[in-house]
Coordinates of C-alpha atoms in Angstrom, one line a residue:
M78 CA 0.0 0.0 0.0
R79 CA 1.3 3.4 -0.9
N80 CA 1.8 6.2 1.6
Y81 CA -1.1 8.4 0.5
R82 CA -0.2 11.1 3.1
K83 CA 2.8 12.2 1.0
F84 CA 0.6 13.3 -1.9
E85 CA -0.2 17.0 -2.0
V86 CA -3.7 16.3 -3.1
W87 CA -4.3 14.2 0.0
K88 CA -2.9 17.0 2.2
K89 CA -5.2 19.5 0.6
S90 CA -8.2 17.3 1.0
H91 CA -7.3 16.8 4.7
E92 CA -7.1 20.5 5.2
L93 CA -10.5 20.9 3.5
A94 CA -12.0 18.3 5.8
L95 CA -10.6 20.0 8.9
K96 CA -11.9 23.4 7.8
V97 CA -15.4 22.0 7.0
Y98 CA -15.6 20.4 10.4
E99 CA -14.5 23.7 12.1
L100 CA -16.9 25.7 10.0
T101 CA -19.9 23.4 10.6
K102 CA -19.4 23.6 14.4
S103 CA -21.1 26.9 14.3
F104 CA -24.1 25.7 12.2
P105 CA -27.5 25.6 14.0
K106 CA -28.0 22.4 16.0
E107 CA -31.2 21.5 14.1
E108 CA -29.0 21.1 11.0
I109 CA -26.8 18.4 12.5
Y110 CA -28.5 15.7 10.5
G111 CA -29.0 17.9 7.4
I112 CA -26.5 20.2 5.7
T113 CA -23.9 19.8 8.4
S114 CA -23.8 16.0 8.0
Q115 CA -23.8 16.3 4.2
L116 CA -20.9 18.7 4.1
R117 CA -18.9 16.6 6.6
R118 CA -19.4 13.4 4.7
A119 CA -18.6 15.0 1.4
S120 CA -15.3 16.4 2.7
L121 CA -14.3 12.9 4.0
I122 CA -15.2 11.2 0.7
C123 CA -12.4 13.1 -1.1
R124 CA -9.8 11.8 1.3
T125 CA -11.1 8.3 1.3
K126 CA -11.1 8.1 -2.5
I127 CA -7.4 9.3 -2.6
M128 CA -6.4 6.7 0.0
K129 CA -7.8 3.9 -2.3
I130 CA -5.7 5.0 -5.3

């Protein structure tokens, strides 16, 4: 298995995921299962796909 963490694209997607999580902390609590969840899952999918390459 390759070390995916050395790839710049993985690093950028990791930064994006961290920023999305930080940003969505301030979203209304009633959105935790709506837009908050969708944004968080979408940001993680990028990293996951890169890890599988």
